[in-house]
Tab-separated table of C-alpha atoms and ligand atoms in Angstrom:
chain	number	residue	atom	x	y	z
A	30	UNK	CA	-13.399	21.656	-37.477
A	31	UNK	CA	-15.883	23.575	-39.985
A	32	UNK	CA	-17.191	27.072	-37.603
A	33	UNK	CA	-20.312	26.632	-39.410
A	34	UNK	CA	-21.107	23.138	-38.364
A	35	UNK	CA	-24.472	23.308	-36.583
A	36	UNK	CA	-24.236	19.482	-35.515
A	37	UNK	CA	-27.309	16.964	-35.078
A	38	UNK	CA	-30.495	18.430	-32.915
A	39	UNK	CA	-31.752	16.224	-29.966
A	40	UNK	CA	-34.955	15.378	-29.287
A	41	UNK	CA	-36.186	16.859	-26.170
A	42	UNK	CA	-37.042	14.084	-23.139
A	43	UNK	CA	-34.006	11.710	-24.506
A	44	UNK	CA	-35.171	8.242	-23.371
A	45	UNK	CA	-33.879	6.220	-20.786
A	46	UNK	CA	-31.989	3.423	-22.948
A	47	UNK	CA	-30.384	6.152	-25.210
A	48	UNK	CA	-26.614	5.543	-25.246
A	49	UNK	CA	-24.409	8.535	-24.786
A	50	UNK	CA	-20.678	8.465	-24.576
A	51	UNK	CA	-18.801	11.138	-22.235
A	52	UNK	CA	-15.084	12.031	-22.892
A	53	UNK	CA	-12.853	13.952	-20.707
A	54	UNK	CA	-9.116	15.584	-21.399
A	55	UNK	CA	-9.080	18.978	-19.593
A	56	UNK	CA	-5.885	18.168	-17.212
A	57	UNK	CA	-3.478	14.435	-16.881
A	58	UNK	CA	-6.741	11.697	-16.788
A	59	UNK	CA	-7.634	10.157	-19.990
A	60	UNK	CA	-11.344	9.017	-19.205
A	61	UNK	CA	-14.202	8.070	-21.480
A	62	UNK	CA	-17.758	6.124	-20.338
A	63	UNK	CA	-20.546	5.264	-21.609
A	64	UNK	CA	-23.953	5.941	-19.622
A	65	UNK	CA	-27.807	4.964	-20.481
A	66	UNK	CA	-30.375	7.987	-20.654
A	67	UNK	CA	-31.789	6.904	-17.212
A	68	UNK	CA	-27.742	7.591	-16.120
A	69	UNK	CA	-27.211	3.606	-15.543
A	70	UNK	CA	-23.440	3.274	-16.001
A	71	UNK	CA	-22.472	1.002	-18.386
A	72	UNK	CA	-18.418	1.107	-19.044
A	73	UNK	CA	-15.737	3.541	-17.851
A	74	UNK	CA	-12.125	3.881	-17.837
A	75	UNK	CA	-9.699	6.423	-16.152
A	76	UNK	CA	-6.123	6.445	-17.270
A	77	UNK	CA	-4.426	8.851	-14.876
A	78	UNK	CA	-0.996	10.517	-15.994
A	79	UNK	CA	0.330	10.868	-12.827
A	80	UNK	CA	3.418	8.691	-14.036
A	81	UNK	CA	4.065	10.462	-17.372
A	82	UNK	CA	3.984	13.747	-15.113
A	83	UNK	CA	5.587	13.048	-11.778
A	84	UNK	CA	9.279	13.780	-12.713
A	85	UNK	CA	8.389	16.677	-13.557
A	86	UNK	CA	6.586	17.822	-10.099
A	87	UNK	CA	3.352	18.801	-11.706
A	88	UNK	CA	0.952	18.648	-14.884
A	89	UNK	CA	3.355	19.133	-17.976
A	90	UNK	CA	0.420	20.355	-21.045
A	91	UNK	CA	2.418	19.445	-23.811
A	92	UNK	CA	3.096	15.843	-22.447
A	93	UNK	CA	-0.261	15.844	-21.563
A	94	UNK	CA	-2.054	16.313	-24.766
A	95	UNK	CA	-0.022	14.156	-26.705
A	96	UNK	CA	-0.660	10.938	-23.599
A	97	UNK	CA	-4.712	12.118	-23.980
A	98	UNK	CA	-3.865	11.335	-27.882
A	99	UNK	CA	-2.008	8.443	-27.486
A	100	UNK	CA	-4.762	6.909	-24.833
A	101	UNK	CA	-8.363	8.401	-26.052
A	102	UNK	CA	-9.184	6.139	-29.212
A	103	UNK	CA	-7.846	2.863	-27.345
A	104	UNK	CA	-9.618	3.679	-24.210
A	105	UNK	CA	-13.088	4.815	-26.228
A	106	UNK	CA	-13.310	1.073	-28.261
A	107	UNK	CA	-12.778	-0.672	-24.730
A	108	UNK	CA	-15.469	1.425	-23.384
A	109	UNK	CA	-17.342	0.931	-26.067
A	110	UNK	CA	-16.853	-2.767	-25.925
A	111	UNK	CA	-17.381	-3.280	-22.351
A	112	UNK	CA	-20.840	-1.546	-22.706
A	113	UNK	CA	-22.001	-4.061	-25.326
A	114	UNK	CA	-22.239	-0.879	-28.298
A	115	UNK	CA	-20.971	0.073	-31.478
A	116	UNK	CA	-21.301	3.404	-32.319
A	117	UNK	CA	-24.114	3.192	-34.411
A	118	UNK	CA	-26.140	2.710	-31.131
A	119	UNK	CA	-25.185	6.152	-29.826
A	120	UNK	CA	-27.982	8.885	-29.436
A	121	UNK	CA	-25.099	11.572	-28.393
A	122	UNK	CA	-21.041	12.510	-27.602
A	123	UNK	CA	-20.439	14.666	-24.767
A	124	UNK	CA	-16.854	15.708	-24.301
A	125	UNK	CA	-15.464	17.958	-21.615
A	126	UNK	CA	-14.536	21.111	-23.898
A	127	UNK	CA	-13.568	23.400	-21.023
A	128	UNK	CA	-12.217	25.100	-18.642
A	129	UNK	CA	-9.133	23.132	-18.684
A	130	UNK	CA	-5.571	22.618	-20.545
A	131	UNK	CA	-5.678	23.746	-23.860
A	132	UNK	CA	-4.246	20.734	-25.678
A	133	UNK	CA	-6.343	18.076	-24.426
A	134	UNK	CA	-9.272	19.947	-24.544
A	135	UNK	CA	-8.525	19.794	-27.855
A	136	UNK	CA	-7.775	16.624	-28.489
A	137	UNK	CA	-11.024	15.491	-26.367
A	138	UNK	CA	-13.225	17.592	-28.268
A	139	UNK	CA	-12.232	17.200	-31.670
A	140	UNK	CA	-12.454	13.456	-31.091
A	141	UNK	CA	-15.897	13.527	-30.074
A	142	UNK	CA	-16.533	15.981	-32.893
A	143	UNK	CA	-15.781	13.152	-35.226
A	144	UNK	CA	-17.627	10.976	-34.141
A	145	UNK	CA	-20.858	13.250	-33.865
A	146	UNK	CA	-19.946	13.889	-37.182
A	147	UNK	CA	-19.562	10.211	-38.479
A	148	UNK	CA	-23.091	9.025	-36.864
A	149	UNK	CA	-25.024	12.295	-37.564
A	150	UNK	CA	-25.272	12.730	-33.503
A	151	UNK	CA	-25.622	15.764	-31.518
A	152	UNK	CA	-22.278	16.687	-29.478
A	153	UNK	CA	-22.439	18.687	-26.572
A	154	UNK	CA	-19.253	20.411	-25.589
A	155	UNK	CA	-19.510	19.905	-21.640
A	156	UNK	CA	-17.922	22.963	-18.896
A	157	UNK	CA	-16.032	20.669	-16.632
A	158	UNK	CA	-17.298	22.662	-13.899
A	159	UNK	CA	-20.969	21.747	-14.533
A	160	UNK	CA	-19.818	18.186	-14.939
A	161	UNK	CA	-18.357	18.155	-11.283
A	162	UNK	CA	-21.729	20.280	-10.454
A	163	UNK	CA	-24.135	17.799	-11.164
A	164	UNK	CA	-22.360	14.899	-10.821
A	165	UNK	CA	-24.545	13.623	-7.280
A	166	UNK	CA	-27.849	14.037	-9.443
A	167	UNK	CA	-26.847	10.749	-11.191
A	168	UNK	CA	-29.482	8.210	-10.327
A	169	UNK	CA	-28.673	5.708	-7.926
A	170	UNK	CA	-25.120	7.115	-6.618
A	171	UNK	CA	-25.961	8.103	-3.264
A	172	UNK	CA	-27.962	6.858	-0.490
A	173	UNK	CA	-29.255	9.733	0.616
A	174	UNK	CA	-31.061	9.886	-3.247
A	175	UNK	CA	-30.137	12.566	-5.769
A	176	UNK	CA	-30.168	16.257	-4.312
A	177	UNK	CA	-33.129	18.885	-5.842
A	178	UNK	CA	-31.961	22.321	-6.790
A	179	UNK	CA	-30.859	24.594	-5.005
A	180	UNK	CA	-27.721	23.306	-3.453
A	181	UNK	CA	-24.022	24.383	-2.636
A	182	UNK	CA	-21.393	22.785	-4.736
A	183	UNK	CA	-17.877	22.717	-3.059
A	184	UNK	CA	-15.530	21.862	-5.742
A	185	UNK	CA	-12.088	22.093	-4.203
A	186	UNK	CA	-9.823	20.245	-6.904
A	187	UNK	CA	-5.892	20.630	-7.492
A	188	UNK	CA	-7.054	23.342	-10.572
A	189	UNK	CA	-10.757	24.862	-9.033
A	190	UNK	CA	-11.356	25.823	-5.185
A	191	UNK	CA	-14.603	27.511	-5.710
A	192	UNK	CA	-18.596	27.874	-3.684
A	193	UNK	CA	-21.153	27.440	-6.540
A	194	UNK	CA	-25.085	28.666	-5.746
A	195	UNK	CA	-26.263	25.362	-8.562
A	196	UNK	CA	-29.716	26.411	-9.758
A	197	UNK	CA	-30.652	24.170	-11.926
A	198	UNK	CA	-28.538	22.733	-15.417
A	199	UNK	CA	-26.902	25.507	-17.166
A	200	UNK	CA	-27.762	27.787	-13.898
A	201	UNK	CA	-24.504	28.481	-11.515
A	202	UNK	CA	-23.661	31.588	-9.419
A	203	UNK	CA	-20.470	31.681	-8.156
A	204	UNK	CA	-20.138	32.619	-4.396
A	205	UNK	CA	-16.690	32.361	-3.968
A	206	UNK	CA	-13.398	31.564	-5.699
A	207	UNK	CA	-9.670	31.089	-4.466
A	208	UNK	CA	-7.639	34.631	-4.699
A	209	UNK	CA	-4.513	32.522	-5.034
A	210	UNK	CA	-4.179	28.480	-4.944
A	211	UNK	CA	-6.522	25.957	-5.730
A	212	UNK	CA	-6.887	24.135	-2.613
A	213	UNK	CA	-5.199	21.079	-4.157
A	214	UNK	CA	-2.760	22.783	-5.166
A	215	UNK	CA	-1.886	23.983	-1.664
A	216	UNK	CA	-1.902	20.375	-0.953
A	217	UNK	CA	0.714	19.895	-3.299
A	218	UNK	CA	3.136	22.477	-2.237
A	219	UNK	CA	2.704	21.729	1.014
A	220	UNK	CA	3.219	18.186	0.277
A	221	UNK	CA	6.677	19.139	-1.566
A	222	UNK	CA	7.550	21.424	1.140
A	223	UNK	CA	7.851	18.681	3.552
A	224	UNK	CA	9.483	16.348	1.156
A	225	UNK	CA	6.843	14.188	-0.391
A	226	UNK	CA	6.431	13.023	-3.399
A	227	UNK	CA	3.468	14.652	-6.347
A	228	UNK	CA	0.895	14.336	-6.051
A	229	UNK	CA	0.950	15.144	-2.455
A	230	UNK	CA	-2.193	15.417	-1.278
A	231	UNK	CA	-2.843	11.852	-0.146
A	232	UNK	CA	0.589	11.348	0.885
A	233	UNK	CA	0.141	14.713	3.238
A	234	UNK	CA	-2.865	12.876	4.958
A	235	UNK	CA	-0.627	9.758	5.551
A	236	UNK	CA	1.540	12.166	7.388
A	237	UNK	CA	-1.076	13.838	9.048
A	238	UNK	CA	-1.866	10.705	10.826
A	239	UNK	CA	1.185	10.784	12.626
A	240	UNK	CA	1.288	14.024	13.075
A	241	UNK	CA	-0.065	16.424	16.519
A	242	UNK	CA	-2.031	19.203	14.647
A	243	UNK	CA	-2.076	21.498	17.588
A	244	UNK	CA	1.824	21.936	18.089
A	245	UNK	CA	2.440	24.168	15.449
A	246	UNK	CA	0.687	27.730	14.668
A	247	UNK	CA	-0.525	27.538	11.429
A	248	UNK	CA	-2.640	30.840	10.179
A	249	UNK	CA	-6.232	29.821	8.963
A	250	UNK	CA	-6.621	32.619	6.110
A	251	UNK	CA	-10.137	33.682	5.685
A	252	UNK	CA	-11.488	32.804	8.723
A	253	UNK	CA	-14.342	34.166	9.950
A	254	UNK	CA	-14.386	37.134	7.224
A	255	UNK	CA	-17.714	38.057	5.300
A	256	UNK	CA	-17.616	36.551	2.281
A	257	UNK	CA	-16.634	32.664	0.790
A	258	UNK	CA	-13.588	33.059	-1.398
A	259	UNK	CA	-10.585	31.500	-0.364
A	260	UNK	CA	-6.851	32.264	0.471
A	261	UNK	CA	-4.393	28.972	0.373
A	262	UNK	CA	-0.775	31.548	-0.234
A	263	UNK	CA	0.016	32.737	3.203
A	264	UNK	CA	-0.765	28.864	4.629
A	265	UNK	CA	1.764	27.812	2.620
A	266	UNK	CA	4.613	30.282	3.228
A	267	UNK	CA	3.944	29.511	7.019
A	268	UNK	CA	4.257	25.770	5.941
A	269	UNK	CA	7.682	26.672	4.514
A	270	UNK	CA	8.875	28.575	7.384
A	271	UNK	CA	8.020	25.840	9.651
A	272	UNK	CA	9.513	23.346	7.748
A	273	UNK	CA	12.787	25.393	7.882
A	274	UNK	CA	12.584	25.384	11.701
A	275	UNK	CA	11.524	22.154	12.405
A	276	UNK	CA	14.153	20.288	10.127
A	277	UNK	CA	15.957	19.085	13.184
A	278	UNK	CA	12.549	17.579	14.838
A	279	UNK	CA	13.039	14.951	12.060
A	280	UNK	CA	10.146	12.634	10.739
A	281	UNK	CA	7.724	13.944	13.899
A	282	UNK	CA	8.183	17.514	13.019
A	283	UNK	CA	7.291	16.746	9.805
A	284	UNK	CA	4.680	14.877	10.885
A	285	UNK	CA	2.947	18.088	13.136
A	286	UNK	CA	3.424	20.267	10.075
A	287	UNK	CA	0.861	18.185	8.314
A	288	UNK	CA	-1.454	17.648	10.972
A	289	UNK	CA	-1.402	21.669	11.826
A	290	UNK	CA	-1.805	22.204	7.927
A	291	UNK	CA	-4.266	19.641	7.037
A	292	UNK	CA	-6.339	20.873	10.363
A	293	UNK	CA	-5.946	24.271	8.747
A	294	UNK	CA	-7.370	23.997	5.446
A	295	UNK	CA	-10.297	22.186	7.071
A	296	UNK	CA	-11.288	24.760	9.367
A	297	UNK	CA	-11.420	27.020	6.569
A	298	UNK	CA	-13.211	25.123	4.029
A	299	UNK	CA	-15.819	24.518	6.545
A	300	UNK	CA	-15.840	28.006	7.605
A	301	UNK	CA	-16.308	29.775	3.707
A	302	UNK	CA	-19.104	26.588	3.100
A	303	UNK	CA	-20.770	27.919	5.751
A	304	UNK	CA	-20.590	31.156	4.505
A	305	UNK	CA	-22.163	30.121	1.815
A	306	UNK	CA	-24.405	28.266	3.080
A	307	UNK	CA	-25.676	31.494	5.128
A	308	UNK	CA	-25.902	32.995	1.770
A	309	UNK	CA	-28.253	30.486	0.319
A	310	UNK	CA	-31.200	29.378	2.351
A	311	UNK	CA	-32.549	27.559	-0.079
A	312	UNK	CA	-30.187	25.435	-0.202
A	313	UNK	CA	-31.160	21.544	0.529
A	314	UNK	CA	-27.768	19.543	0.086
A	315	UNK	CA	-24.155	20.666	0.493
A	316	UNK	CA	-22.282	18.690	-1.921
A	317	UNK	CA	-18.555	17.969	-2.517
A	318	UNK	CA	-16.484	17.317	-5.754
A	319	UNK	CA	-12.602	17.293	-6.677
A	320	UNK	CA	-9.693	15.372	-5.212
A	321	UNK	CA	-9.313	16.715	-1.741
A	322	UNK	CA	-13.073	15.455	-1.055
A	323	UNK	CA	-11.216	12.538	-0.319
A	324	UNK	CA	-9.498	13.706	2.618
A	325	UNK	CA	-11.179	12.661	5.940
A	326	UNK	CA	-10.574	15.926	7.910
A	327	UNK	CA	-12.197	17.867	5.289
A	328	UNK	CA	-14.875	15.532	5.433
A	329	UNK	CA	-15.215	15.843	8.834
A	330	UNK	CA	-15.116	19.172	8.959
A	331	UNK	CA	-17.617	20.001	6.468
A	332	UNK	CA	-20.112	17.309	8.219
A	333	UNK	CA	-20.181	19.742	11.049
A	334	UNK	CA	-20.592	22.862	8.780
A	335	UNK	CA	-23.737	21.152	6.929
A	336	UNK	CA	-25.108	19.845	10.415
A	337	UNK	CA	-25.381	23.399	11.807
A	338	UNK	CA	-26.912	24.162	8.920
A	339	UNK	CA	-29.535	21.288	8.664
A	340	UNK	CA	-28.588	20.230	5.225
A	341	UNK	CA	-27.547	17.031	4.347
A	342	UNK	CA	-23.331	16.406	3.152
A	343	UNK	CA	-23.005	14.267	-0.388
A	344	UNK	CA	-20.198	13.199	-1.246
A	345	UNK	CA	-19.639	10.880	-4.627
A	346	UNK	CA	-17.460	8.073	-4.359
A	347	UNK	CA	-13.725	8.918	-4.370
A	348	UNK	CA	-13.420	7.772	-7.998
A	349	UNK	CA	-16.291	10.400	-9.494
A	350	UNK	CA	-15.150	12.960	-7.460
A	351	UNK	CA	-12.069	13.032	-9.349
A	352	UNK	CA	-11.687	13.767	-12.824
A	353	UNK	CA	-13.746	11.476	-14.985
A	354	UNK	CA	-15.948	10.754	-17.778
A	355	UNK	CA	-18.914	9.365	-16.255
A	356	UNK	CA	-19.689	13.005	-15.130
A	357	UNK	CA	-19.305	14.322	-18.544
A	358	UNK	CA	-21.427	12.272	-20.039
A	359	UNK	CA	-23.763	12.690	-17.803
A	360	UNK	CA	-23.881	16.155	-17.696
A	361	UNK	CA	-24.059	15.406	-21.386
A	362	UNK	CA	-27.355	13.939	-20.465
A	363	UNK	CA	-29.004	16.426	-18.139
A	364	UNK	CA	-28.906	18.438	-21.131
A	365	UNK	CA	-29.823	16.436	-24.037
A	366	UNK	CA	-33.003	15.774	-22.180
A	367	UNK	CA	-33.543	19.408	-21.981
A	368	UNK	CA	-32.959	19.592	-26.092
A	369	UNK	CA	-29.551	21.063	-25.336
A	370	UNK	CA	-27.009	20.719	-27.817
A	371	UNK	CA	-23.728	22.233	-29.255
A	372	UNK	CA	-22.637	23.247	-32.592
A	373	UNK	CA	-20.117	21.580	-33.986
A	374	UNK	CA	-18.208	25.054	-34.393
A	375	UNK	CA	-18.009	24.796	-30.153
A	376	UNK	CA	-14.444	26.197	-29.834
A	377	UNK	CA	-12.534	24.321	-26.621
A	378	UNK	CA	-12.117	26.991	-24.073
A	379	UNK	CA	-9.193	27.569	-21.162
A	380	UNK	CA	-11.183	29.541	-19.523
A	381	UNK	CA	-14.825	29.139	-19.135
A	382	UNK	CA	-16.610	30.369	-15.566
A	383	UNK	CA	-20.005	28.927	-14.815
A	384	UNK	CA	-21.932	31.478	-14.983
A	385	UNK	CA	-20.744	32.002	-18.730
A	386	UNK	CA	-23.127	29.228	-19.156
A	387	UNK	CA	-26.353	30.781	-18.462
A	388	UNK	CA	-26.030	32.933	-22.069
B	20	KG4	O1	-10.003	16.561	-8.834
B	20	KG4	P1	-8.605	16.107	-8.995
B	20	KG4	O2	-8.356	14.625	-9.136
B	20	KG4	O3	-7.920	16.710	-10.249
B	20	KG4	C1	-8.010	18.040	-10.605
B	20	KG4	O4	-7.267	18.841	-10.034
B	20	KG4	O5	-8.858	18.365	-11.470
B	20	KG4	O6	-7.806	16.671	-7.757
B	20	KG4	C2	-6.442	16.391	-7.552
B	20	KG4	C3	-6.002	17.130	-6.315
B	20	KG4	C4	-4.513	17.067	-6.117
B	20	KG4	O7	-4.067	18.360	-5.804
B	20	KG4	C5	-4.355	16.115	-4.940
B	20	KG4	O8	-3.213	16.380	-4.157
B	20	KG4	C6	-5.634	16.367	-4.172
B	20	KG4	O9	-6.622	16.529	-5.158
B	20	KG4	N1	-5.964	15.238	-3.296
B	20	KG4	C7	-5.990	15.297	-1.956
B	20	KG4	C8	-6.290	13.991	-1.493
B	20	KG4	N2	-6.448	13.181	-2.584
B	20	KG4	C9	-6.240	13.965	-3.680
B	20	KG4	N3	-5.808	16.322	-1.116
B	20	KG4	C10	-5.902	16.064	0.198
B	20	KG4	N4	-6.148	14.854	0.723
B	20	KG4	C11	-6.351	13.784	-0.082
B	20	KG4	N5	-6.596	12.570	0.440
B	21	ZN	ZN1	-11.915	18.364	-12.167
């Protein structure tokens, strides 16, 4: 890609029945969609990797770059197709160019890059983070109507565990952050711990069902300290140990484990949102994004957190909560109507925290 590739300029206020496609690489789902200007979805396709990867116990990048490769064109035309469009009726490509896997973010991007570059369209290179962040402001999603700035994201994924202050597009302040594991990733190793198969989260609920969470003694790092980050290492070392000693309790001890560790990570979550919470009273909305927002304990547990509060608990659906492309090209949106674009110079990025975005 040329560095000195300014890319096409949007139009400020982009109308409602502009076309913009979203693309999104950064970990092991292949996604693309295609939204309307007035955020009306019109196509969208995950392709999760969770096959390609699960032999190997975890995200592989290499493997996962060259399956975003493989999948990305085939899955853009069927987009493309489903929403009636050729790419001649595009007004703008979004693609998730960071934080993330380096590989795919590459792949992603460049791809988008070419076609911004083939239709004379501006390409915004979209932080995966905001994506996640603004995600419940799509029109329509939730009941309870799109939330107004301020308002406390909770993004607890298997890569990000983090309290976000969200401001307004491009404006994040990061409360709090993990020290160690994402939260899903504590999931995960707990999951494996107790002999389950990757990913583990949902298969650790399962388990949980069965299980008496108040039989084993499971530390609840965190708790009750000033602040909102997060600590998931010492949970998980406990997990092990009980797993050791419980080996001869069979499928029930197992089963406890869960519970205990599940009931664990929910107490804290809903003790560093309220942190946060305390830390931002102008906050209207306390909403949820990654994977584990589809566990029900954490659910439940955050309910109560935003209830003492007096602010209201969103939640997307289960399938935009996870990674996807309808919130990249949405957040794609937010900021083409704001005259936002990216040059087409935009190098992906590993790392890129929020609050970089404000610059
Ligand atoms: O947001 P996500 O799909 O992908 C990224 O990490 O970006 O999150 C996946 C994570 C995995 O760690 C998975 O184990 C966890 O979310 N997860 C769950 C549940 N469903 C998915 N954790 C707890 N309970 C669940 N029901
Ligand atoms: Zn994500």
């Amino acid at each position: 890609m040329e560095s000195e590739g300014k890319g096409a300029t949007p139009p400020r206020g982009l109308a409602a029945d502009a076309l913009v496609l979203g693309l999104e690489s950064s970990c092991d789902e292949t996604a693309a969609a295609v939204l309307r200007g007035d955020g009306a979805i019109l196509a969208e396709a995950v392709l999760s990797q969770e096959r390609e990867h699960a032999p190997y116990g975890g995200v592989v990048p290499e493997i996962a770059a060259r399956a975003h490769l493989d999948h990305l064109p085939r899955l853009t035309q069927q987009v493309m197709r489903r929403a009636g469009a050729g790419f001649a009726d595009l007004a703008g490509v979004a693609a998730t160019s960071g934080p993330g896997l380096i590989g795919g973010l590459i792949v992603g991007a460049s791809f988008g890059k070419g076609i911004a570059i083939a239709r004379g369209l501006p390409f915004v290179a979209v932080n995966h983070l905001e994506a996640h962040a603004l995600t419940a402001r799509l029109p329509g999603l939730l009941p309870e109507g799109p939330p107004a700035f301020p308002y406390l994201l909770l993004l607890v994924s298997g890569g990000h565990c983090q309290c976000v202050a969200v401001e307004g597009v491009g404006r994040y302040h990061r409360l709090g952050t993990t020290l160690d594991d994402a939260v899903g990733e504590a999931f995960d190793k707990a999951a494996k711990l107790l002999g389950l198969p990757w990913p583990g989260g949902p298969a650790l609920e399962a388990l949980a069902r069965r299980g008496d969470p108040a039989r084993i003694p499971l530390p609840r790092p965190l708790l009750g300290r000033p602040g909102c980050d997060f600590s998931f290492s010492g949970l998980k070392t406990a997990v092990a140990h009980a797993a050791a000693r419980l080996a001869e309790d069979g499928e029930q001890g197992r089963a406890d484990i869960a519970a205990a560790f599940q009931a664990a990570v929910a107490a804290v979550l809903a003790d560093r949102a309220a942190h946060a919470l305390a830390a931002m009273p102008g906050a209207g909305a306390l909403v949820v994004a990654g994977g584990v927002a589809a566990n029900a304990a954490v659910r439940a547990a955050l309910a109560g957190a935003a209830a003492r509060h007096g602010v209201a608990l969103l939640v997307p659906p289960a399938r935009l909560c996870t990674d996807n492309a309808v919130m990249v090209a949405w957040a794609g949106i937010e900021r083409l109507r704001l005259g936002l674009a990216d040059p087409l110079g935009h190098a992906p990025r590993p790392r890129w925290p929020l609050e970089a975005l404000a610059a």
